[in-house]
CSV table of C-alpha atoms and ligand atoms in Angstrom, one decimal:
chain,number,residue,atom,x,y,z
A,15,UNK,CA,125.7,75.0,79.2
A,16,UNK,CA,122.7,77.3,78.6
A,17,UNK,CA,121.4,80.8,78.2
A,18,UNK,CA,120.4,80.6,81.9
A,19,UNK,CA,124.0,80.6,83.2
A,20,UNK,CA,124.6,83.5,85.5
A,21,UNK,CA,120.9,84.5,85.7
A,22,UNK,CA,118.7,85.2,88.7
A,23,UNK,CA,115.4,83.4,89.5
A,24,UNK,CA,113.5,85.6,91.8
A,25,UNK,CA,110.2,85.3,90.0
A,26,UNK,CA,108.7,82.8,87.7
A,27,UNK,CA,108.6,85.7,85.3
A,28,UNK,CA,112.4,86.0,85.5
A,29,UNK,CA,112.4,83.2,82.8
A,30,UNK,CA,110.7,83.0,79.5
A,31,UNK,CA,108.3,80.1,78.9
A,32,UNK,CA,111.0,78.3,76.8
A,33,UNK,CA,113.5,78.8,79.6
A,34,UNK,CA,111.0,77.4,82.2
A,35,UNK,CA,110.5,74.4,79.9
A,36,UNK,CA,114.3,73.9,79.7
A,37,UNK,CA,114.4,73.6,83.5
A,38,UNK,CA,111.5,71.1,83.5
A,39,UNK,CA,113.1,69.0,80.8
A,40,UNK,CA,116.4,68.8,82.6
A,41,UNK,CA,114.5,67.9,85.8
A,42,UNK,CA,113.0,64.9,84.0
A,43,UNK,CA,116.4,63.8,82.8
A,44,UNK,CA,118.0,64.2,86.2
A,45,UNK,CA,115.2,62.4,87.9
A,46,UNK,CA,115.4,59.5,85.5
A,47,UNK,CA,119.1,59.3,86.0
A,48,UNK,CA,118.8,59.4,89.8
A,49,UNK,CA,116.2,56.5,89.6
A,50,UNK,CA,118.6,54.5,87.4
A,51,UNK,CA,121.2,54.7,90.1
A,52,UNK,CA,123.2,57.8,89.3
A,53,UNK,CA,123.1,59.4,92.7
A,54,UNK,CA,125.9,61.9,92.1
A,55,UNK,CA,126.1,63.7,88.7
A,56,UNK,CA,129.0,66.2,89.1
A,57,UNK,CA,127.6,69.1,87.0
A,58,UNK,CA,128.6,71.6,89.7
A,59,UNK,CA,131.8,70.0,91.0
A,60,UNK,CA,133.6,72.3,93.5
A,61,UNK,CA,130.8,75.0,93.4
A,62,UNK,CA,129.2,76.4,96.5
A,63,UNK,CA,125.6,77.6,97.1
A,64,UNK,CA,124.9,79.9,100.0
A,65,UNK,CA,121.4,79.5,101.6
A,66,UNK,CA,120.0,82.3,103.8
A,67,UNK,CA,116.8,81.9,105.8
A,68,UNK,CA,114.8,84.6,107.5
A,69,UNK,CA,112.0,82.2,108.1
A,70,UNK,CA,111.8,78.4,109.0
A,71,UNK,CA,112.1,75.8,106.3
A,72,UNK,CA,112.1,72.0,106.0
A,73,UNK,CA,111.7,71.1,102.3
A,74,UNK,CA,113.5,74.1,100.7
A,75,UNK,CA,116.5,73.9,103.0
A,76,UNK,CA,117.0,70.1,102.8
A,77,UNK,CA,116.2,69.8,99.0
A,78,UNK,CA,118.7,72.6,98.1
A,79,UNK,CA,121.4,71.2,100.3
A,80,UNK,CA,121.0,67.6,99.0
A,81,UNK,CA,120.7,68.9,95.4
A,82,UNK,CA,124.0,70.7,95.6
A,83,UNK,CA,125.7,67.7,97.1
A,84,UNK,CA,124.3,65.3,94.5
A,85,UNK,CA,125.7,67.7,91.8
A,86,UNK,CA,129.1,67.5,93.4
A,87,UNK,CA,129.0,70.9,95.1
A,88,UNK,CA,128.8,72.3,98.6
A,89,UNK,CA,126.4,74.5,100.6
A,90,UNK,CA,126.7,77.0,103.4
A,91,UNK,CA,123.4,77.6,105.3
A,92,UNK,CA,122.8,80.5,107.7
A,93,UNK,CA,120.0,82.2,109.4
A,94,UNK,CA,119.5,85.9,108.5
A,95,UNK,CA,120.0,86.9,112.2
A,96,UNK,CA,123.2,85.0,112.7
A,97,UNK,CA,124.8,86.9,109.8
A,98,UNK,CA,125.8,90.5,110.2
A,99,UNK,CA,122.5,91.2,108.4
A,100,UNK,CA,120.9,90.7,111.8
A,101,UNK,CA,123.0,93.6,113.2
A,102,UNK,CA,122.2,96.0,110.3
A,103,UNK,CA,124.8,95.3,107.6
A,104,UNK,CA,123.1,96.2,104.4
A,105,UNK,CA,121.7,93.6,102.0
A,106,UNK,CA,123.9,95.3,99.2
A,107,UNK,CA,127.1,94.9,101.2
A,108,UNK,CA,126.2,91.3,102.1
A,109,UNK,CA,125.6,90.6,98.4
A,110,UNK,CA,128.9,92.1,97.3
A,111,UNK,CA,130.8,90.1,99.9
A,112,UNK,CA,129.1,86.7,99.5
A,113,UNK,CA,129.7,87.0,95.8
A,114,UNK,CA,133.4,86.7,96.5
A,115,UNK,CA,133.0,83.3,98.2
A,116,UNK,CA,130.1,81.5,96.6
A,117,UNK,CA,128.8,80.7,93.2
A,118,UNK,CA,125.1,81.2,93.9
A,119,UNK,CA,122.8,82.5,96.7
A,120,UNK,CA,119.3,81.2,97.6
A,121,UNK,CA,117.4,83.3,100.1
A,122,UNK,CA,114.1,83.1,102.0
A,123,UNK,CA,113.0,86.5,103.1
A,124,UNK,CA,110.0,88.4,104.5
A,125,UNK,CA,110.2,91.3,102.0
A,126,UNK,CA,110.6,90.6,98.3
A,127,UNK,CA,112.4,93.9,98.0
A,128,UNK,CA,115.4,92.4,99.9
A,129,UNK,CA,115.7,89.7,97.2
A,130,UNK,CA,115.6,92.3,94.5
A,131,UNK,CA,118.4,94.2,96.2
A,132,UNK,CA,120.4,91.0,96.8
A,133,UNK,CA,120.1,90.2,93.1
A,134,UNK,CA,121.0,93.8,92.1
A,135,UNK,CA,124.3,93.8,94.1
A,136,UNK,CA,125.3,90.1,93.9
A,137,UNK,CA,127.5,89.1,90.9
A,138,UNK,CA,126.4,85.5,91.2
A,139,UNK,CA,122.9,84.1,90.6
A,140,UNK,CA,120.3,84.8,93.2
A,141,UNK,CA,117.4,82.4,93.7
A,142,UNK,CA,114.1,83.2,95.5
A,143,UNK,CA,113.6,80.5,98.2
A,144,UNK,CA,110.3,82.1,99.1
A,145,UNK,CA,109.4,85.7,99.8
A,146,UNK,CA,106.1,87.4,100.7
A,147,UNK,CA,105.3,87.8,97.0
A,148,UNK,CA,106.4,84.5,95.3
A,149,UNK,CA,107.7,81.0,95.7
A,150,UNK,CA,109.0,80.3,92.3
A,151,UNK,CA,111.1,77.2,93.1
A,152,UNK,CA,107.9,75.6,94.4
A,153,UNK,CA,106.1,76.3,91.2
A,154,UNK,CA,108.8,74.5,89.2
A,155,UNK,CA,108.2,71.4,91.3
A,156,UNK,CA,104.4,71.8,91.1
A,157,UNK,CA,104.2,72.0,87.3
A,158,UNK,CA,106.8,69.3,86.9
A,159,UNK,CA,104.5,67.1,89.1
A,160,UNK,CA,101.5,68.0,87.0
A,161,UNK,CA,103.4,67.2,83.8
A,162,UNK,CA,104.5,63.8,85.4
A,163,UNK,CA,101.0,62.9,86.6
A,164,UNK,CA,98.8,64.2,83.7
A,165,UNK,CA,101.3,63.7,80.9
A,166,UNK,CA,100.8,67.3,79.7
A,167,UNK,CA,100.6,70.8,81.1
A,168,UNK,CA,99.0,72.8,78.3
A,169,UNK,CA,95.3,73.1,78.9
A,170,UNK,CA,95.4,71.4,82.2
A,171,UNK,CA,93.0,73.0,84.7
A,172,UNK,CA,94.3,73.9,88.2
A,173,UNK,CA,91.9,75.1,90.9
A,174,UNK,CA,93.6,76.9,93.7
A,175,UNK,CA,91.5,77.3,96.9
A,176,UNK,CA,92.4,79.6,99.8
A,177,UNK,CA,94.4,82.8,100.1
A,178,UNK,CA,94.6,84.2,96.5
A,179,UNK,CA,97.4,86.7,97.5
A,180,UNK,CA,99.6,83.9,98.8
A,181,UNK,CA,103.2,83.6,97.5
A,182,UNK,CA,102.6,80.0,96.3
A,183,UNK,CA,99.4,81.1,94.5
A,184,UNK,CA,101.2,84.0,92.8
A,185,UNK,CA,104.0,81.7,91.4
A,186,UNK,CA,101.4,79.1,90.3
A,187,UNK,CA,99.5,81.8,88.4
A,188,UNK,CA,102.7,83.0,86.6
A,189,UNK,CA,103.7,79.4,85.9
A,190,UNK,CA,100.3,78.4,84.5
A,191,UNK,CA,100.3,81.6,82.4
A,192,UNK,CA,103.8,80.8,81.1
A,193,UNK,CA,103.0,77.1,80.2
A,194,UNK,CA,99.6,77.5,78.8
A,195,UNK,CA,97.6,76.0,81.6
A,196,UNK,CA,94.2,77.1,83.0
A,197,UNK,CA,94.2,78.4,86.6
A,198,UNK,CA,91.1,79.3,88.6
A,199,UNK,CA,91.7,81.0,92.0
A,200,UNK,CA,88.8,80.6,94.5
A,201,UNK,CA,89.2,83.1,97.3
A,202,UNK,CA,87.4,85.4,99.7
A,203,UNK,CA,86.9,89.1,99.0
A,204,UNK,CA,90.0,91.0,100.0
A,205,UNK,CA,92.3,88.0,99.4
A,206,UNK,CA,92.6,88.4,95.6
A,207,UNK,CA,96.0,87.9,93.9
A,208,UNK,CA,98.2,90.9,93.4
A,209,UNK,CA,97.0,93.0,90.4
A,210,UNK,CA,100.6,93.3,89.2
A,211,UNK,CA,101.0,89.5,89.2
A,212,UNK,CA,97.7,89.1,87.3
A,213,UNK,CA,98.8,91.7,84.8
A,214,UNK,CA,102.1,89.9,84.0
A,215,UNK,CA,100.2,86.6,83.8
A,216,UNK,CA,97.6,88.0,81.4
A,217,UNK,CA,100.3,89.3,79.2
A,218,UNK,CA,102.0,85.9,79.1
A,219,UNK,CA,98.7,84.2,78.6
A,220,UNK,CA,98.1,86.1,75.3
A,221,UNK,CA,100.9,84.1,73.7
A,222,UNK,CA,100.6,80.8,75.5
A,223,UNK,CA,96.8,80.3,75.4
A,224,UNK,CA,96.6,80.1,79.2
A,225,UNK,CA,93.4,81.0,81.0
A,226,UNK,CA,93.4,82.8,84.4
A,227,UNK,CA,90.4,83.6,86.5
A,228,UNK,CA,89.7,84.7,90.0
A,229,UNK,CA,86.4,83.8,91.7
A,230,UNK,CA,84.7,83.7,95.1
A,231,UNK,CA,82.9,80.5,94.1
A,232,UNK,CA,84.5,77.2,95.0
A,233,UNK,CA,82.3,75.1,92.6
A,234,UNK,CA,83.1,77.4,89.6
A,235,UNK,CA,86.9,77.0,90.3
A,236,UNK,CA,86.8,73.2,90.9
A,237,UNK,CA,84.4,72.2,88.2
A,238,UNK,CA,86.4,70.2,85.6
A,239,UNK,CA,89.7,70.7,87.4
A,240,UNK,CA,92.5,68.3,86.8
A,241,UNK,CA,94.3,69.6,89.9
A,242,UNK,CA,93.0,70.9,93.2
A,243,UNK,CA,95.7,72.9,95.1
A,244,UNK,CA,95.7,74.6,98.4
A,245,UNK,CA,98.1,76.3,100.8
A,246,UNK,CA,97.9,77.5,104.4
A,247,UNK,CA,95.6,80.4,105.3
A,248,UNK,CA,98.2,81.9,107.6
A,249,UNK,CA,101.6,82.2,106.0
A,250,UNK,CA,104.8,82.7,107.9
A,251,UNK,CA,104.8,86.3,109.2
A,252,UNK,CA,101.0,86.6,109.2
A,253,UNK,CA,100.4,85.1,112.6
A,254,UNK,CA,98.9,88.3,114.0
A,255,UNK,CA,96.1,88.0,111.4
A,256,UNK,CA,95.4,84.4,112.1
A,257,UNK,CA,91.9,84.7,113.6
A,258,UNK,CA,90.6,86.9,110.7
A,259,UNK,CA,92.2,84.8,108.0
A,260,UNK,CA,90.8,81.5,109.4
A,261,UNK,CA,87.4,83.0,109.6
A,262,UNK,CA,87.4,84.5,106.1
A,263,UNK,CA,89.0,81.6,104.3
A,264,UNK,CA,87.1,78.7,106.0
A,265,UNK,CA,84.7,78.3,103.1
A,266,UNK,CA,87.7,77.4,100.9
A,267,UNK,CA,88.7,74.2,102.8
A,268,UNK,CA,89.4,71.2,100.5
A,269,UNK,CA,87.2,68.4,101.6
A,270,UNK,CA,86.0,65.2,100.0
A,271,UNK,CA,82.9,67.0,98.7
A,272,UNK,CA,85.1,69.6,97.0
A,273,UNK,CA,87.3,66.9,95.4
A,274,UNK,CA,84.1,65.3,94.1
A,275,UNK,CA,83.3,68.4,92.1
A,276,UNK,CA,86.6,68.1,90.2
A,277,UNK,CA,87.4,65.5,87.4
A,278,UNK,CA,87.1,61.9,88.9
A,279,UNK,CA,90.9,61.5,88.3
A,280,UNK,CA,91.9,64.9,89.7
A,281,UNK,CA,95.0,65.1,91.8
A,282,UNK,CA,95.3,67.0,95.1
A,283,UNK,CA,98.4,69.1,95.7
A,284,UNK,CA,99.8,71.2,98.5
A,285,UNK,CA,103.2,72.9,98.8
A,286,UNK,CA,103.4,71.8,102.5
A,287,UNK,CA,103.6,72.3,105.4
A,288,UNK,CA,99.8,71.7,105.7
A,289,UNK,CA,97.7,72.8,108.6
A,290,UNK,CA,95.5,69.7,108.7
A,291,UNK,CA,91.9,70.3,109.5
A,292,UNK,CA,92.1,73.9,108.2
A,293,UNK,CA,92.8,74.3,104.5
A,294,UNK,CA,92.6,70.5,103.9
A,295,UNK,CA,91.1,67.6,105.8
A,296,UNK,CA,93.1,64.4,106.5
A,297,UNK,CA,91.0,62.2,104.3
A,298,UNK,CA,92.0,64.3,101.3
A,299,UNK,CA,95.7,64.9,102.0
A,300,UNK,CA,96.1,61.2,103.0
A,301,UNK,CA,93.6,60.0,100.3
A,302,UNK,CA,94.2,58.3,97.0
A,303,UNK,CA,94.1,61.5,94.9
A,304,UNK,CA,96.8,63.2,96.9
A,305,UNK,CA,100.3,63.5,95.3
A,306,UNK,CA,101.8,65.7,98.0
A,307,UNK,CA,104.8,63.5,98.7
A,308,UNK,CA,105.8,63.1,95.1
A,309,UNK,CA,105.3,66.9,94.8
A,310,UNK,CA,107.7,67.4,97.7
A,311,UNK,CA,110.2,64.9,96.3
A,312,UNK,CA,110.2,66.8,93.0
A,313,UNK,CA,111.6,69.9,94.8
A,314,UNK,CA,114.9,68.0,94.8
A,315,UNK,CA,114.9,67.1,91.1
A,316,UNK,CA,113.7,70.5,89.8
A,317,UNK,CA,116.1,72.4,92.0
A,318,UNK,CA,119.0,70.2,90.8
A,319,UNK,CA,118.1,71.2,87.2
A,320,UNK,CA,117.7,74.9,88.2
A,321,UNK,CA,121.1,74.9,89.9
A,322,UNK,CA,122.9,73.1,87.1
A,323,UNK,CA,121.6,75.6,84.6
A,324,UNK,CA,122.2,78.8,86.6
A,325,UNK,CA,125.5,78.0,88.3
B,407,LIG,N1,107.1,74.1,100.6
B,407,LIG,C1,108.1,74.6,101.2
B,407,LIG,O1,108.8,75.6,100.7
B,407,LIG,O2,108.4,74.0,102.4
B,407,LIG,P1,109.4,74.6,103.5
B,407,LIG,O3,108.8,75.8,104.1
B,407,LIG,O4,109.5,73.4,104.5
B,407,LIG,O5,110.7,74.9,102.9
B,408,LIG,N1,102.4,80.4,102.0
B,408,LIG,C1,103.3,79.7,102.9
B,408,LIG,C2,104.2,78.7,102.1
B,408,LIG,C3,105.1,77.9,102.9
B,408,LIG,C4,106.0,77.0,102.0
B,408,LIG,C5,104.1,80.6,103.7
B,408,LIG,O1,104.6,81.6,103.2
B,408,LIG,O2,104.2,80.4,104.9
């Protein structure tokens, strides 16, 4: 069906810009078909996806399970600790074994290294369902939403406010770089994005015309923005640092005043779950510029496309 069959998606950079576009294009087709009443499109009839979670999930878990069912397939979902992984069976042995039962594995892990190892030893596609480093399936839905709402992606300016070293921010940077968008990250000192992520993004940007910048100045990031994006200041696994993070990142809260610095028709985005009153106030996330529920819905359509292409 495509050059993506059998491939892993553990980073946005696992795919070329053209391959990322092929996922977005199929997402649009599948969403249109779903809205015209085709609930089940059996592209993965009889196939099974294994979902492994080391951390909680609402959207990722449910959207992947529903996506597989709407494609005619099945899912098996398990918590990391209820598998023998929790008793010390290696990631490599788990990967070798699961590959004998299922057609693809999506995993949410603390350490990105575990995903790399899973992908190395599995003989079926491995999808990153969030790690400490990246959230690449989220970035697919995010840029699909931007494409849907703004009619284009190239040249669109995204301002991300908050933790610059956040998994969601990293994947957004790589996606913006791949698709020729502009992204400005406004964050506090010590919370800058991973230098390695920025390096890969800069390299991609040279051929796509993307622009990436990191600043401590909210106004600089948000001025002229088409999209204002934020995520939690305390990600899963960072609870012990909560006090320091909340103190350091408080200047990056998305308020009505911040939205007023962006273009008048700018949209507000958040991967969710939101910690209301911290990174975003109610009047913004519940306000007319917010597209967070469409963005969450698009997880389903984009993951259907991803699964159909990989599996
Ligand atoms: N955005 C996202 O991945 O949500 P969950 O943690 O609920 O899966
Ligand atoms: N950065 C957040 C994203 C949740 C979807 C976390 O890792 O907790």
